[in-house]
Amino acid sequence: MQIESRKVVTLEYTLTDEGGDVLDTSKGGEPLVYLHGSGNIIPGLETALAGKGEGESLQVTVAPEDAYGDRDEDLLQTVPKSRFGDEELETGMQFQARGPEGPVLLTVVGVAGDSVTLDANHPLAGKTLSFDVTVLAVRDATLEELTHGHVHGPGGHHDH
Ligand code: ZN
């Protein structure tokens, strides 16, 4: 069976940045399961997987515009440290905040004196990403999965 819209795809993947550093991998953990054609994964990877079949491996390099977008320096903001109470803040810490369009991941990029600089860009924004991917399985999506736009069951988005 080939990968196309309305198929559920199970992948093993390793993600590296331009310097060859491994950013993420499914090896040793759960494979990635997604519904093809529903924007569950970044567009550059989804496009490259179309037409592939079970057992196929591929290497895909994805530019920022087909991954997590370019960095937006307007998403950097400096706020008073007192907003975090007694919490010990360090560069690299991440936490969720409520944004106008849902949860936003904020990364602490600087702590100086009484102020903290936060970055609301996606941690992978502005990066060219390389994926080493093996297609483990392809199956038809269920009607319920198509209605929800994501995968159910093991490895899926949620169970219900
Ligand atoms: Zn659902």
Tab-separated table of C-alpha atoms and ligand atoms in Angstrom:
chain	number	residue	atom	x	y	z
A	1	MET	CA	0.000	0.000	0.000
A	2	GLN	CA	1.312	3.440	-0.911
A	3	ILE	CA	1.213	6.620	1.104
A	4	GLU	CA	-1.512	9.011	-0.012
A	5	SER	CA	-4.303	11.035	1.548
A	6	ARG	CA	-6.512	9.122	3.999
A	7	LYS	CA	-3.787	6.614	4.902
A	8	VAL	CA	-2.375	6.122	8.388
A	9	VAL	CA	1.410	5.902	8.257
A	10	THR	CA	3.805	4.487	10.845
A	11	LEU	CA	7.363	5.812	10.615
A	12	GLU	CA	10.707	5.369	12.234
A	13	TYR	CA	12.671	8.605	11.990
A	14	THR	CA	15.790	10.418	13.060
A	15	LEU	CA	15.880	14.195	12.834
A	16	THR	CA	19.214	15.996	12.553
A	17	ASP	CA	20.103	19.652	12.094
A	18	GLU	CA	22.507	21.073	9.512
A	19	GLY	CA	25.478	20.319	11.754
A	20	GLY	CA	24.510	16.641	11.950
A	21	ASP	CA	23.417	16.820	15.586
A	22	VAL	CA	20.500	14.510	16.384
A	23	LEU	CA	17.518	16.600	17.557
A	24	ASP	CA	14.988	13.825	17.875
A	25	THR	CA	14.595	10.158	17.040
A	26	SER	CA	11.939	7.490	17.384
A	27	LYS	CA	14.592	4.761	17.667
A	28	GLY	CA	14.387	3.037	20.990
A	29	GLY	CA	10.918	4.511	21.547
A	30	GLU	CA	7.510	4.633	19.930
A	31	PRO	CA	7.361	5.125	16.153
A	32	LEU	CA	5.551	8.150	14.772
A	33	VAL	CA	2.001	7.474	13.553
A	34	TYR	CA	0.184	10.132	11.532
A	35	LEU	CA	-2.719	10.653	9.158
A	36	HIS	CA	-1.381	11.575	5.721
A	37	GLY	CA	-2.811	14.653	4.023
A	38	SER	CA	-4.116	16.285	7.200
A	39	GLY	CA	-1.180	18.494	8.125
A	40	ASN	CA	-0.289	16.325	11.138
A	41	ILE	CA	3.421	16.589	10.263
A	42	ILE	CA	5.486	19.361	8.675
A	43	PRO	CA	4.623	19.993	5.009
A	44	GLY	CA	8.106	19.255	3.612
A	45	LEU	CA	8.152	15.779	5.125
A	46	GLU	CA	4.552	14.997	4.214
A	47	THR	CA	5.194	15.909	0.557
A	48	ALA	CA	8.332	13.752	0.394
A	49	LEU	CA	6.519	10.719	1.798
A	50	ALA	CA	3.700	10.731	-0.758
A	51	GLY	CA	3.862	7.643	-2.957
A	52	LYS	CA	6.304	5.739	-0.722
A	53	GLY	CA	5.479	2.250	0.493
A	54	GLU	CA	6.129	-0.054	3.416
A	55	GLY	CA	9.798	-0.805	3.982
A	56	GLU	CA	11.051	2.194	1.998
A	57	SER	CA	13.671	4.446	3.509
A	58	LEU	CA	14.375	7.999	2.492
A	59	GLN	CA	16.397	11.018	3.471
A	60	VAL	CA	14.632	14.349	3.279
A	61	THR	CA	16.101	17.799	3.792
A	62	VAL	CA	13.455	20.365	4.627
A	63	ALA	CA	14.005	24.138	4.448
A	64	PRO	CA	12.528	26.278	7.268
A	65	GLU	CA	9.618	27.474	5.103
A	66	ASP	CA	8.462	23.854	4.706
A	67	ALA	CA	9.134	23.028	8.362
A	68	TYR	CA	8.575	25.351	11.332
A	69	GLY	CA	8.939	28.651	9.476
A	70	ASP	CA	11.492	31.410	9.806
A	71	ARG	CA	12.323	32.937	13.137
A	72	ASP	CA	10.381	36.080	14.013
A	73	GLU	CA	12.419	38.419	16.216
A	74	ASP	CA	9.175	40.150	17.249
A	75	LEU	CA	8.416	37.008	19.265
A	76	LEU	CA	11.231	37.835	21.665
A	77	GLN	CA	10.081	39.695	24.742
A	78	THR	CA	11.720	40.860	27.931
A	79	VAL	CA	9.661	40.710	31.100
A	80	PRO	CA	10.388	41.355	34.796
A	81	LYS	CA	11.769	38.348	36.626
A	82	SER	CA	9.256	38.951	39.430
A	83	ARG	CA	6.554	37.556	37.166
A	84	PHE	CA	7.944	34.099	37.852
A	85	GLY	CA	7.852	34.389	41.633
A	86	ASP	CA	10.653	32.535	43.345
A	87	GLU	CA	11.343	30.202	40.452
A	88	GLU	CA	15.027	29.780	39.604
A	89	LEU	CA	15.334	30.726	35.917
A	90	GLU	CA	18.023	29.500	33.572
A	91	THR	CA	18.681	29.903	29.868
A	92	GLY	CA	17.158	26.979	27.974
A	93	MET	CA	14.219	26.435	30.332
A	94	GLN	CA	10.894	25.987	28.561
A	95	PHE	CA	7.325	26.341	29.656
A	96	GLN	CA	3.833	26.609	28.252
A	97	ALA	CA	1.961	29.868	28.271
A	98	ARG	CA	-1.528	30.698	27.101
A	99	GLY	CA	-1.541	32.637	23.857
A	100	PRO	CA	-4.430	34.102	21.860
A	101	GLU	CA	-4.412	31.021	19.591
A	102	GLY	CA	-3.802	28.351	22.212
A	103	PRO	CA	-0.757	27.150	24.118
A	104	VAL	CA	2.632	28.616	23.220
A	105	LEU	CA	5.989	27.137	24.149
A	106	LEU	CA	8.269	29.812	25.602
A	107	THR	CA	12.022	29.346	25.892
A	108	VAL	CA	14.155	31.384	28.277
A	109	VAL	CA	16.968	32.805	26.140
A	110	GLY	CA	18.461	35.256	28.601
A	111	VAL	CA	18.437	36.182	32.278
A	112	ALA	CA	19.997	39.497	33.244
A	113	GLY	CA	19.487	41.383	36.463
A	114	ASP	CA	15.782	41.698	37.108
A	115	SER	CA	14.655	40.806	33.618
A	116	VAL	CA	14.133	37.655	31.610
A	117	THR	CA	14.102	37.372	27.827
A	118	LEU	CA	11.603	34.878	26.445
A	119	ASP	CA	11.407	33.499	22.923
A	120	ALA	CA	8.032	32.348	21.605
A	121	ASN	CA	9.446	31.026	18.334
A	122	HIS	CA	9.181	27.281	17.816
A	123	PRO	CA	12.528	25.811	18.946
A	124	LEU	CA	13.064	24.498	15.401
A	125	ALA	CA	12.049	27.723	13.622
A	126	GLY	CA	14.645	28.943	11.134
A	127	LYS	CA	16.375	25.555	10.966
A	128	THR	CA	16.942	23.360	7.946
A	129	LEU	CA	16.010	19.863	9.072
A	130	SER	CA	17.167	16.473	7.799
A	131	PHE	CA	14.978	13.456	8.315
A	132	ASP	CA	16.118	9.876	7.967
A	133	VAL	CA	12.845	8.010	7.626
A	134	THR	CA	11.740	4.391	7.227
A	135	VAL	CA	8.114	3.593	6.450
A	136	LEU	CA	7.081	0.773	8.784
A	137	ALA	CA	3.393	0.460	7.924
A	138	VAL	CA	0.633	2.005	5.840
A	139	ARG	CA	-3.067	1.343	6.409
A	140	ASP	CA	-6.424	2.868	5.522
A	141	ALA	CA	-7.716	5.429	8.015
A	142	THR	CA	-11.016	4.732	9.735
A	143	LEU	CA	-13.970	7.011	9.128
A	144	GLU	CA	-13.653	8.327	12.678
A	145	GLU	CA	-9.987	9.183	12.152
A	146	LEU	CA	-10.821	11.019	8.934
A	147	THR	CA	-13.560	12.972	10.704
A	148	HIS	CA	-11.189	13.981	13.512
A	149	GLY	CA	-8.200	14.586	11.223
A	150	HIS	CA	-5.810	12.507	13.346
A	151	VAL	CA	-4.942	8.939	14.267
A	152	HIS	CA	-6.589	6.989	17.084
A	153	GLY	CA	-5.270	4.004	19.002
A	154	PRO	CA	-1.666	3.009	19.758
A	155	GLY	CA	0.769	5.763	18.793
A	156	GLY	CA	-2.100	8.034	17.866
A	157	HIS	CA	-2.986	11.519	18.915
A	158	HIS	CA	-5.254	10.392	21.741
A	159	ASP	CA	-7.464	7.513	22.784
A	160	HIS	CA	-11.189	7.819	23.094
B	1	ZN	ZN	-9.998	11.953	17.797
